[in-house]
CSV table of C-alpha atoms in Angstrom, one decimal:
chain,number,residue,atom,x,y,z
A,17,UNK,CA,25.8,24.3,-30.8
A,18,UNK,CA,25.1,27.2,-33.2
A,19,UNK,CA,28.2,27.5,-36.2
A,20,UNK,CA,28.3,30.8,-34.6
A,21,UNK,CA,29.6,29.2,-31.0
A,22,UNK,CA,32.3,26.8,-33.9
A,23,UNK,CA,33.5,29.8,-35.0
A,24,UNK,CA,34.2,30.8,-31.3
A,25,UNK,CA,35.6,27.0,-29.9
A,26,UNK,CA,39.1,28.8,-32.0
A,27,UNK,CA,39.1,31.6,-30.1
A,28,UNK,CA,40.3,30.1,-27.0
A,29,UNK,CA,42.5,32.7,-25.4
A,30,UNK,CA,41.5,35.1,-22.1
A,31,UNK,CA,38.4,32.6,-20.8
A,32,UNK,CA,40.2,29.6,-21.1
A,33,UNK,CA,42.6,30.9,-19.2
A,34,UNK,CA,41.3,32.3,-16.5
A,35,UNK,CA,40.3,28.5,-15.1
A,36,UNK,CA,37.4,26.2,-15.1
A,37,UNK,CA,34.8,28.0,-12.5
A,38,UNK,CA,35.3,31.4,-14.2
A,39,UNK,CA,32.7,31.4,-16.2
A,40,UNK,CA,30.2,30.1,-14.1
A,41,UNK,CA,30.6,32.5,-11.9
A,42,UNK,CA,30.8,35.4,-14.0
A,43,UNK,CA,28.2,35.5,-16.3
A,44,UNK,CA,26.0,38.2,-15.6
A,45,UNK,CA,21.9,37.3,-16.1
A,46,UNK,CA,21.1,40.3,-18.7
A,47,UNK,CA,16.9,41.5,-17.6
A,48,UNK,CA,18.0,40.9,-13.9
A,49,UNK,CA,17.6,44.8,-12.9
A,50,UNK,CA,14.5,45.0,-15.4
A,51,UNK,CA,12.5,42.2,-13.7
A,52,UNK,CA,13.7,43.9,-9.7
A,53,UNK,CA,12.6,47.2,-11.0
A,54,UNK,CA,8.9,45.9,-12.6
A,55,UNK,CA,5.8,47.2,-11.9
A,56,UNK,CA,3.9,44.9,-9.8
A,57,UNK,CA,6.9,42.0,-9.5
A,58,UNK,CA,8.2,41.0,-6.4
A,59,UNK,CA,6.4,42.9,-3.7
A,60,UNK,CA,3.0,42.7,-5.3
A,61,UNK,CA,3.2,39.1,-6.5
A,62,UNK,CA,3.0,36.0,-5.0
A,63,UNK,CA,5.5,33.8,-5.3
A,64,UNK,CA,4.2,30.4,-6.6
A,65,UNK,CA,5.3,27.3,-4.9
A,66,UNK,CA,7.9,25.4,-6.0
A,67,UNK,CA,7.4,22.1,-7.6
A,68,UNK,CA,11.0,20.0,-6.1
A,69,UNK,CA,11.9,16.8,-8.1
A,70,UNK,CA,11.4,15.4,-11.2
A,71,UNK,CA,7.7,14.9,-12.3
A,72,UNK,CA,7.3,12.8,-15.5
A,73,UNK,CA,4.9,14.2,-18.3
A,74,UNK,CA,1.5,12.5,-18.3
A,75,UNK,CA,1.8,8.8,-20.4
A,76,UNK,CA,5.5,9.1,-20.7
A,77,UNK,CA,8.0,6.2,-20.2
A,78,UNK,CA,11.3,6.6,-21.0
A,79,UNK,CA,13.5,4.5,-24.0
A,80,UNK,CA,15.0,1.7,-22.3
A,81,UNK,CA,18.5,0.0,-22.7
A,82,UNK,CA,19.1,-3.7,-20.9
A,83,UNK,CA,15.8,-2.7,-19.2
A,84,UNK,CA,16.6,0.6,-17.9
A,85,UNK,CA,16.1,4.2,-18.9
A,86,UNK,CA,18.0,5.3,-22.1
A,87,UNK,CA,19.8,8.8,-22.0
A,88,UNK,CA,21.9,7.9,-25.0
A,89,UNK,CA,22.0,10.8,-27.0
A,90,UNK,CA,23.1,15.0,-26.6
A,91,UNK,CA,21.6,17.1,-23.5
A,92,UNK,CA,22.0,20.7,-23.3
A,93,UNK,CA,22.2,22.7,-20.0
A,94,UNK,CA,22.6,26.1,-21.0
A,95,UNK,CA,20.3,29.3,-19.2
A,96,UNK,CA,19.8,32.2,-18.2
A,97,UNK,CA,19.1,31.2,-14.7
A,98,UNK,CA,22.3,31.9,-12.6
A,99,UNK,CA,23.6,29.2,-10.4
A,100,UNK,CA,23.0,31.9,-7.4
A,101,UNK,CA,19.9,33.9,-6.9
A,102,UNK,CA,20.1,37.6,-7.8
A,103,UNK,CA,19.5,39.0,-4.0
A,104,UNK,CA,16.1,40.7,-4.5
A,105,UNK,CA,14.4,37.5,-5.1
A,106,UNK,CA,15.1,36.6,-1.4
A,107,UNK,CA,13.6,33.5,-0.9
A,108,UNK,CA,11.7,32.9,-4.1
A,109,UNK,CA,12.8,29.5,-5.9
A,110,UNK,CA,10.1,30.3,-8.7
A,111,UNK,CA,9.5,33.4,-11.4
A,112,UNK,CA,6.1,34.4,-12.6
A,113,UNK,CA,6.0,34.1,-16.3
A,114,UNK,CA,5.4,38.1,-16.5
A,115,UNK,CA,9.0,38.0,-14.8
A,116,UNK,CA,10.3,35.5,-17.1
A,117,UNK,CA,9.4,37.0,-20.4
A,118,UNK,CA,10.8,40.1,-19.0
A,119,UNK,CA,14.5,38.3,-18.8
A,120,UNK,CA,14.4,36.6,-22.0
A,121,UNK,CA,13.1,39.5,-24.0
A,122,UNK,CA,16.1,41.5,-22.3
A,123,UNK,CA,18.9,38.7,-23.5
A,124,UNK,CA,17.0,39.0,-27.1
A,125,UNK,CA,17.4,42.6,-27.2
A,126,UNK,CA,21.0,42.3,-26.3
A,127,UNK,CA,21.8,39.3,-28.5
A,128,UNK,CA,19.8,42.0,-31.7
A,129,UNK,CA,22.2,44.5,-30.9
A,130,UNK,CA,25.6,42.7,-30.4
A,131,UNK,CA,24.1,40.6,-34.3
A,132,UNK,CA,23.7,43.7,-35.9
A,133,UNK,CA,27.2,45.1,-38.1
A,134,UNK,CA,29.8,46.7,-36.3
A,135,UNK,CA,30.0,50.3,-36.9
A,136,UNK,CA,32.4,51.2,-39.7
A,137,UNK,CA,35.8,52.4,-37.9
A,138,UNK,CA,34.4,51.3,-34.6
A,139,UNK,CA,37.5,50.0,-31.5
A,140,UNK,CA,37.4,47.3,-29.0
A,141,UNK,CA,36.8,50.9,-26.8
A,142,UNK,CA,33.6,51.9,-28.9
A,143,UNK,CA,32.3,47.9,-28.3
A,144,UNK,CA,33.6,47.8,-24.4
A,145,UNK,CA,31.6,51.5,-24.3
A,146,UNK,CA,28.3,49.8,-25.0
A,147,UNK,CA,26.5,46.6,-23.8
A,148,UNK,CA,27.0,43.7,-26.0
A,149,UNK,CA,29.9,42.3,-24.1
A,150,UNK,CA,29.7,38.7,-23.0
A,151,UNK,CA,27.4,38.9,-19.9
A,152,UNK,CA,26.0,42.5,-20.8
A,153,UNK,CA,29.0,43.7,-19.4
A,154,UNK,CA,29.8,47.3,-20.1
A,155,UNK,CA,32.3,50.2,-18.9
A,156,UNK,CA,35.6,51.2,-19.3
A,157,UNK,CA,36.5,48.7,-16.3
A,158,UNK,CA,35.2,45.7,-18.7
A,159,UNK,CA,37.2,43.6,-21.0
A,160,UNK,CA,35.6,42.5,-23.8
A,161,UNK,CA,37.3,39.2,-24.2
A,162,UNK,CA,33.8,38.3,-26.5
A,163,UNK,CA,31.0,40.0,-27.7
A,164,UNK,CA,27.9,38.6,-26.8
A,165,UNK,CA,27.2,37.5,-30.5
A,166,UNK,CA,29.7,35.2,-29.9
A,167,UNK,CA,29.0,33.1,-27.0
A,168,UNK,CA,25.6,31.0,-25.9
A,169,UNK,CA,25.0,30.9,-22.1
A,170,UNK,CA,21.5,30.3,-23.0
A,171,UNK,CA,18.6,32.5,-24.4
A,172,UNK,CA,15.9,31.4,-22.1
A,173,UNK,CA,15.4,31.1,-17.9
A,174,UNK,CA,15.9,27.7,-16.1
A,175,UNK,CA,12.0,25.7,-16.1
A,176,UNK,CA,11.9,23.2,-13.8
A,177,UNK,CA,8.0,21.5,-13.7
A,178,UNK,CA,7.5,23.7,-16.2
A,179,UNK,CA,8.3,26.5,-13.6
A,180,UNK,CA,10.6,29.4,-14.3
A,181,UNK,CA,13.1,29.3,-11.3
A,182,UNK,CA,15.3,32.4,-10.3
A,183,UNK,CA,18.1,29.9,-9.2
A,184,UNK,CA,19.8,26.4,-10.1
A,185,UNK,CA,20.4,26.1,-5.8
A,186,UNK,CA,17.8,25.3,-3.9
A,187,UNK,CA,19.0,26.5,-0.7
A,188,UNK,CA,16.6,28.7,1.0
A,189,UNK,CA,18.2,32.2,-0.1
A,190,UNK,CA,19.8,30.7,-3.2
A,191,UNK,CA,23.4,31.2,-2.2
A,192,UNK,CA,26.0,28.9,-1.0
A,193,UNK,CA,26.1,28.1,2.1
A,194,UNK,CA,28.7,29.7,4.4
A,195,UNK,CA,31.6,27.0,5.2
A,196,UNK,CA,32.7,26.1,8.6
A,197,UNK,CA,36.1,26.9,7.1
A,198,UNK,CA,37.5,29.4,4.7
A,199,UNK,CA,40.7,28.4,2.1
A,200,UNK,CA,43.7,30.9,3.0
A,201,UNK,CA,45.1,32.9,0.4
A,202,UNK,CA,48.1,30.7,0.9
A,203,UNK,CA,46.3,27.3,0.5
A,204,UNK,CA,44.8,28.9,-2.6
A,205,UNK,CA,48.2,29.8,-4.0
A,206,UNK,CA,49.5,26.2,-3.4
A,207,UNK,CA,46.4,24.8,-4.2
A,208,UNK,CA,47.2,26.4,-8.0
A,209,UNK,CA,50.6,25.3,-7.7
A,210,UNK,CA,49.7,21.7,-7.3
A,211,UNK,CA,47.2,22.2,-10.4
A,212,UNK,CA,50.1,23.0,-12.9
A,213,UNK,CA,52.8,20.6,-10.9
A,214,UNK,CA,54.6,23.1,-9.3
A,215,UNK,CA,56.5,22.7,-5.9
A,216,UNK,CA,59.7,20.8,-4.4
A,217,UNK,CA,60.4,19.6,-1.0
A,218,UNK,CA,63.4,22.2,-0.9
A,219,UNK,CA,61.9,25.1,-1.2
A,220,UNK,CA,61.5,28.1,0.9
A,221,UNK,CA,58.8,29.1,2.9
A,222,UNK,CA,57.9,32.1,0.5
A,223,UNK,CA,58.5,29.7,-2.5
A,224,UNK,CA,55.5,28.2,-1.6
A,225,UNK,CA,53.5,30.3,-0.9
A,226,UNK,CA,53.9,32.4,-3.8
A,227,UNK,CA,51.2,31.9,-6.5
A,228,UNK,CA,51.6,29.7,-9.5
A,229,UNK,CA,54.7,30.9,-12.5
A,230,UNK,CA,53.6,30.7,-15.9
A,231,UNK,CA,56.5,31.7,-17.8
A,232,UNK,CA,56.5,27.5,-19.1
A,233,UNK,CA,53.7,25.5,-21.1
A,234,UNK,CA,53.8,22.9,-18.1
A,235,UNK,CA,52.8,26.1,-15.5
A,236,UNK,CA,50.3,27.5,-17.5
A,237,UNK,CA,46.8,26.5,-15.9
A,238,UNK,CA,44.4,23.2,-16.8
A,239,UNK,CA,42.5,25.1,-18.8
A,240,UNK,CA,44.8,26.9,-21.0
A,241,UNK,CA,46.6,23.9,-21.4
A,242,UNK,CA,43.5,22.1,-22.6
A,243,UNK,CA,43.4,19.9,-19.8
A,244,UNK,CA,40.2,20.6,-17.5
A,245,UNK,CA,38.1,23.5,-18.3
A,246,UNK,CA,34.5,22.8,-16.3
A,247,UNK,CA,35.2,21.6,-13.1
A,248,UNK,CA,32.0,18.4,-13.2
A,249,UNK,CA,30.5,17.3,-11.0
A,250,UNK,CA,28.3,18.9,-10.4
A,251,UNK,CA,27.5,20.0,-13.9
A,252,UNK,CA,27.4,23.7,-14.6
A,253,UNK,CA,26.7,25.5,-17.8
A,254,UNK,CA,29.3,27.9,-19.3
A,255,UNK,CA,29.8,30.6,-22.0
A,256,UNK,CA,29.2,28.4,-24.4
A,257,UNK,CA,29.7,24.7,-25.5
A,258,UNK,CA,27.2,23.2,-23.3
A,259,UNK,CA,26.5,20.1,-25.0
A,260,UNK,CA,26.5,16.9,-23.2
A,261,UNK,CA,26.6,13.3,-24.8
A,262,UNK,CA,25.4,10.5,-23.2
A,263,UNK,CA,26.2,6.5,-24.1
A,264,UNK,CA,25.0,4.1,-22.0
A,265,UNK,CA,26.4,0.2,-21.7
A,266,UNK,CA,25.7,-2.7,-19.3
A,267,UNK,CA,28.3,-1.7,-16.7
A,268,UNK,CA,28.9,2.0,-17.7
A,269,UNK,CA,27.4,5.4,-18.3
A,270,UNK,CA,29.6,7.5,-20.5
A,271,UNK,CA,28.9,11.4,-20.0
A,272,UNK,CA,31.1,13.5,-22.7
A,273,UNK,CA,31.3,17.0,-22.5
A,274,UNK,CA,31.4,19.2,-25.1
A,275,UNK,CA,33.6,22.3,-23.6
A,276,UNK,CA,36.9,20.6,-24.4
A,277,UNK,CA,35.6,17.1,-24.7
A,278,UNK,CA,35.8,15.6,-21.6
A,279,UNK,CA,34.6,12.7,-20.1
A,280,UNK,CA,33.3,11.0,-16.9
A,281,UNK,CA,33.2,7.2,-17.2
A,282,UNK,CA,30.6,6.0,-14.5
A,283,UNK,CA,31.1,2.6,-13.4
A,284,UNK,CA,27.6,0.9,-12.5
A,285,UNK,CA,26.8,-0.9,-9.3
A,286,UNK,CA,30.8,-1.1,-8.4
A,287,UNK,CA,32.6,0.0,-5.1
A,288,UNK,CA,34.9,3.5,-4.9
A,289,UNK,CA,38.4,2.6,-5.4
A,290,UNK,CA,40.4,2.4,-2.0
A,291,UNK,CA,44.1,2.9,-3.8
A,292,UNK,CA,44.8,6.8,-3.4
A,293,UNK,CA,44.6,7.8,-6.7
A,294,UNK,CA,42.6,11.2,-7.0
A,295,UNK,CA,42.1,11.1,-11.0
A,296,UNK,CA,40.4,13.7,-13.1
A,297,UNK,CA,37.0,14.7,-11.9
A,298,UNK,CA,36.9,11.7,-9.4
A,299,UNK,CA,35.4,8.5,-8.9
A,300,UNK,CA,32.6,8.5,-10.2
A,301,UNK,CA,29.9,4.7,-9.1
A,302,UNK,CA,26.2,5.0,-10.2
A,303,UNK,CA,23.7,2.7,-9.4
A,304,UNK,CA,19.3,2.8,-10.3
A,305,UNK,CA,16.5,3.3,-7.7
A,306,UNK,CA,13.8,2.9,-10.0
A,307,UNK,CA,14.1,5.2,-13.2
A,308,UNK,CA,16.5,7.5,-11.2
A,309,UNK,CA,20.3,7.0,-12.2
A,310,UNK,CA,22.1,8.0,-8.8
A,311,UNK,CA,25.8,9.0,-10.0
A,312,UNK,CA,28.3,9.1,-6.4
A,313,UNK,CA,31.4,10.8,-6.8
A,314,UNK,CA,34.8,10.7,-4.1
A,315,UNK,CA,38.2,11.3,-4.5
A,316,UNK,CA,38.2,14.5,-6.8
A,317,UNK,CA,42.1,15.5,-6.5
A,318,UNK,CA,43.0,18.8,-4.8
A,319,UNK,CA,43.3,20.8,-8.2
A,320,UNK,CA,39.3,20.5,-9.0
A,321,UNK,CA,38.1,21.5,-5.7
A,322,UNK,CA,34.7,22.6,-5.5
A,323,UNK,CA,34.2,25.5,-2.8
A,324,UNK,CA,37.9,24.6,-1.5
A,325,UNK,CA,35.9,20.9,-0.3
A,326,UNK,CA,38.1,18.2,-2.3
A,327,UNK,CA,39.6,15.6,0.7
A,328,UNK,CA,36.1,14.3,2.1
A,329,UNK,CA,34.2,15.9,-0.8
A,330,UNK,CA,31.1,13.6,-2.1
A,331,UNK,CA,28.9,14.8,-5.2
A,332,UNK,CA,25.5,12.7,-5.5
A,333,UNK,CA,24.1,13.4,-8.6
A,334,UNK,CA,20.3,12.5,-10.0
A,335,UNK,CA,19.5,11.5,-13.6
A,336,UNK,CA,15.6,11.2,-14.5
A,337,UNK,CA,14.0,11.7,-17.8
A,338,UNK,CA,10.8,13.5,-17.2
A,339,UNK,CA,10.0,13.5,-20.9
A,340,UNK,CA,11.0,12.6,-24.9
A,341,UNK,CA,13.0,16.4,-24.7
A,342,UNK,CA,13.8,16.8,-21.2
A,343,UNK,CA,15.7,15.0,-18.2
A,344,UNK,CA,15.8,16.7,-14.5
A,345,UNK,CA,19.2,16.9,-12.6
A,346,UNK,CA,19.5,17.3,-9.3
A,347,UNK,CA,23.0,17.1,-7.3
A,348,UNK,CA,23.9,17.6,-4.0
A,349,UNK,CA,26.9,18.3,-2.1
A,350,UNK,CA,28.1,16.7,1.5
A,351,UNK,CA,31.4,17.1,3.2
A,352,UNK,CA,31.0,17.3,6.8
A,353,UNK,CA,34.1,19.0,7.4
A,354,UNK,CA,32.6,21.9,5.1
A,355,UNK,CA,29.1,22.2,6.0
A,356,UNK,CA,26.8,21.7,8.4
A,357,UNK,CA,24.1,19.4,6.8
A,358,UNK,CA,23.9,18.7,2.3
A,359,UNK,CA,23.0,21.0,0.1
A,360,UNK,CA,22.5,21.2,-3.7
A,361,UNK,CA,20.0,22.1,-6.5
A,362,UNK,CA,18.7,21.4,-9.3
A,363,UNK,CA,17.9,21.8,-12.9
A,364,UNK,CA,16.3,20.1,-16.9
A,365,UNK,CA,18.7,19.5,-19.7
A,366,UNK,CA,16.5,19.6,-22.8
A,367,UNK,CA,17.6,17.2,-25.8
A,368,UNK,CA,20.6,19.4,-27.8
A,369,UNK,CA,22.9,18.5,-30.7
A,370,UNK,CA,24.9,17.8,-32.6
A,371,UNK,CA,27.9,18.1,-30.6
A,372,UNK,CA,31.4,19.0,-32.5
A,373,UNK,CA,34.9,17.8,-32.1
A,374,UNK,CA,36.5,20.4,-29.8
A,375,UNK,CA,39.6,22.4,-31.3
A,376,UNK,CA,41.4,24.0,-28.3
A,377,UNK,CA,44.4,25.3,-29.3
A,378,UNK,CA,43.4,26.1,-33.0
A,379,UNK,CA,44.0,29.7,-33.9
A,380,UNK,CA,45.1,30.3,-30.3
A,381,UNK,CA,48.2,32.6,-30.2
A,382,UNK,CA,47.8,34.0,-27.0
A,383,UNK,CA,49.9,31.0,-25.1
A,384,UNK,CA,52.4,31.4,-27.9
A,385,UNK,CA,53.1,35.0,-27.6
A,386,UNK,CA,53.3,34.6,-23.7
A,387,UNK,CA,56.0,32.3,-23.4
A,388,UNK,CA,57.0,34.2,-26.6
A,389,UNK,CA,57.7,36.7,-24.3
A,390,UNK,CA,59.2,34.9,-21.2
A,391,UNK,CA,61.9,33.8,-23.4
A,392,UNK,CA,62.3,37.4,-24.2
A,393,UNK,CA,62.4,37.9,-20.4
A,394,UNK,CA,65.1,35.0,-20.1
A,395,UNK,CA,67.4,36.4,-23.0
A,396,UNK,CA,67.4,40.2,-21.5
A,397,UNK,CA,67.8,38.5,-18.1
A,398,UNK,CA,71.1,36.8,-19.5
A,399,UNK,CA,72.6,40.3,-20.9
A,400,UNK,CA,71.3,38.8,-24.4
A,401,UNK,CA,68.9,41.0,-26.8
């Protein structure tokens, strides 16, 4: 993590909380439009075939820990790539290089202009009015919660095999797939409820189904309140922070995250636990087939559901170092009840570091001034001033 994204981890206001999927699904790939719009790209070239798995590099063995691979140390996920595939692609898994250099020297461009010195005088209106918003996002419509200078979503597209890949899913168009069922805006609205402990037996029917209050620190979302920002597994990159440490021991795999620290404790060749409890991101057992750590989550509680799957929700996830600097991850996604048949993708971490303590709340008066204000709300309510 650059001291560029330290500076930032203080800044912690409209992102945080908006929730933990936000920013995965926002960020906006700057060169897209560029590479669609190329001279001979897309219709006149053809697309190379994918290479699916890992693929170790010639003469490599991994480091090895009680006699299996050893991933101790910090792995970076951050891209370009989106998780989705921009829709022009279609059905191509793999960029040309031409493509690829086309991307990356957009996001340089970008990341020049939003490092250069602000314009004497110059308003949040001026900086919204050009392109150097977090995402490339421009327009009067846009809020720039953070210039571009300030985040790090990654300054180069996803390789995987050394290919450049238009998508983290590998699912024939790149897109989710549709689910046999679609979340109500009222389960969504209770859903957030039950993610900032809202709701009582007695209530009304349009008590619950009214979206979450956030006049009180306990109703303010996960994120905000620095409890759950990224919503692993599977493991997504965000804005920034995307620094993952790994310890291994003899019956555990520890994966720390840097976005607001957390951690997923892995128990090794153990059983899912059969008691009820749904704790934070799940229940996690791994086991080795070969040089392959598999890593099986169940029981993710209602709060962290993943495409509105949570109750029969499992996550398989795939560890395999493919060399000194790199380690392929592939996950996939099954839940019967959801989807017809698994489906998932897949992506490299390249060696990162060092990873920082996390400071969530420092220099964060945004939650302050809201409930600032909803004690404001209370007093006038009252007949007070």
């Amino acid at each position: 993590m650059s001291s560029r994204i330290f500076t930032a981890l203080l800044i912690a206001g409209a992102w945080l909380a908006a929730g933990p999927a936000l920013g995965q699904e926002l960020k906006v790939r700057p060169g897209t439009a560029a590479v669609e719009g190329a001279p001979g790209s897309l219709q006149d070239v053809p697309a190379p075939a994918p290479i699916l798995g890992p693929r170790l590099a010639p003469g490599f063995s991994p480091p090895r820990f009680n006699g299996k691979p050893d991933f101790t140390g910090v792995w970076n996920n951050e891209t370009l790539t989106g998780i989705n595939r921009p829709a022009a692609f279609g059905s191509r898994l793999v960029l040309t290089e031409a493509e690829a250099r086309i991307i990356e020297g957009e996001n340089a461009t970008l990341l020049a202009r939003a490092n250069a010195p602000t314009e004497a005088g110059a308003t949040i209106r001026d900086i919204e009015a050009k392109d150097t918003c977090s995402g490339g996002r421009s327009g009067a419509a846009q809020v720039c919660n953070y210039d571009a200078a300030w985040t790090a979503p990654g300054e180069k597209v996803m390789r995987v095999n050394g290919q450049p890949r238009t998508s983290l899913l590998t699912t024939p168009d790149g897109q989710y797939p549709i689910a046999k069922r679609q979340e109500t805006a009222a389960e969504r609205q209770r859903r957030a409820r039950a993610a900032v402990a809202e709701g009582s037996a007695g209530e009304s029917a349009a008590e619950r189904n009214r979206g979450p209050q956030n006049d009180n620190p306990e109703t303010r979302g996960l994120a905000e309140r620095c409890i759950i920002v990224r919503s692993d597994p599977p493991m997504f990159d965000g804005l920034y922070n995307n620094n993952h440490y790994f310890q291994m021991a003899t019956d555990h795999v520890a994966i720390v995250t840097e976005m607001i620290h957390d951690v997923r404790v892995i128990r090794l060749n153990s059983t899912h636990r059969a008691d009820g409890v749904r704790p934070w991101f799940g229940d996690p057992i791994g086991w080795w087939e070969g040089d392959t750590l598999v890593v099986e989550t169940t029981n993710l509680p209602e709060s962290q559901a993943y495409r509105g799957s949570w109750e029969h929700l499992k996550v398989i996830e795939r560890f395999t170092m493919v060399s000194p600097e790199r380690m392929n991850y592939r996950f996939e996604i099954v839940d019967p009840t959801m989807w017809d048949k698994p489906w998932g993708g897949e992506y490299e971490l390249v060696r990162g570091g060092p990873m920082f303590e996390y400071a969530c709340h420092e220099g964060n008066y945004g939650l302050a001034n809201i409930l600032a204000g909803a004690r404001a709300e209370d007093a006038q309510s009252a007949g007070r001033e």
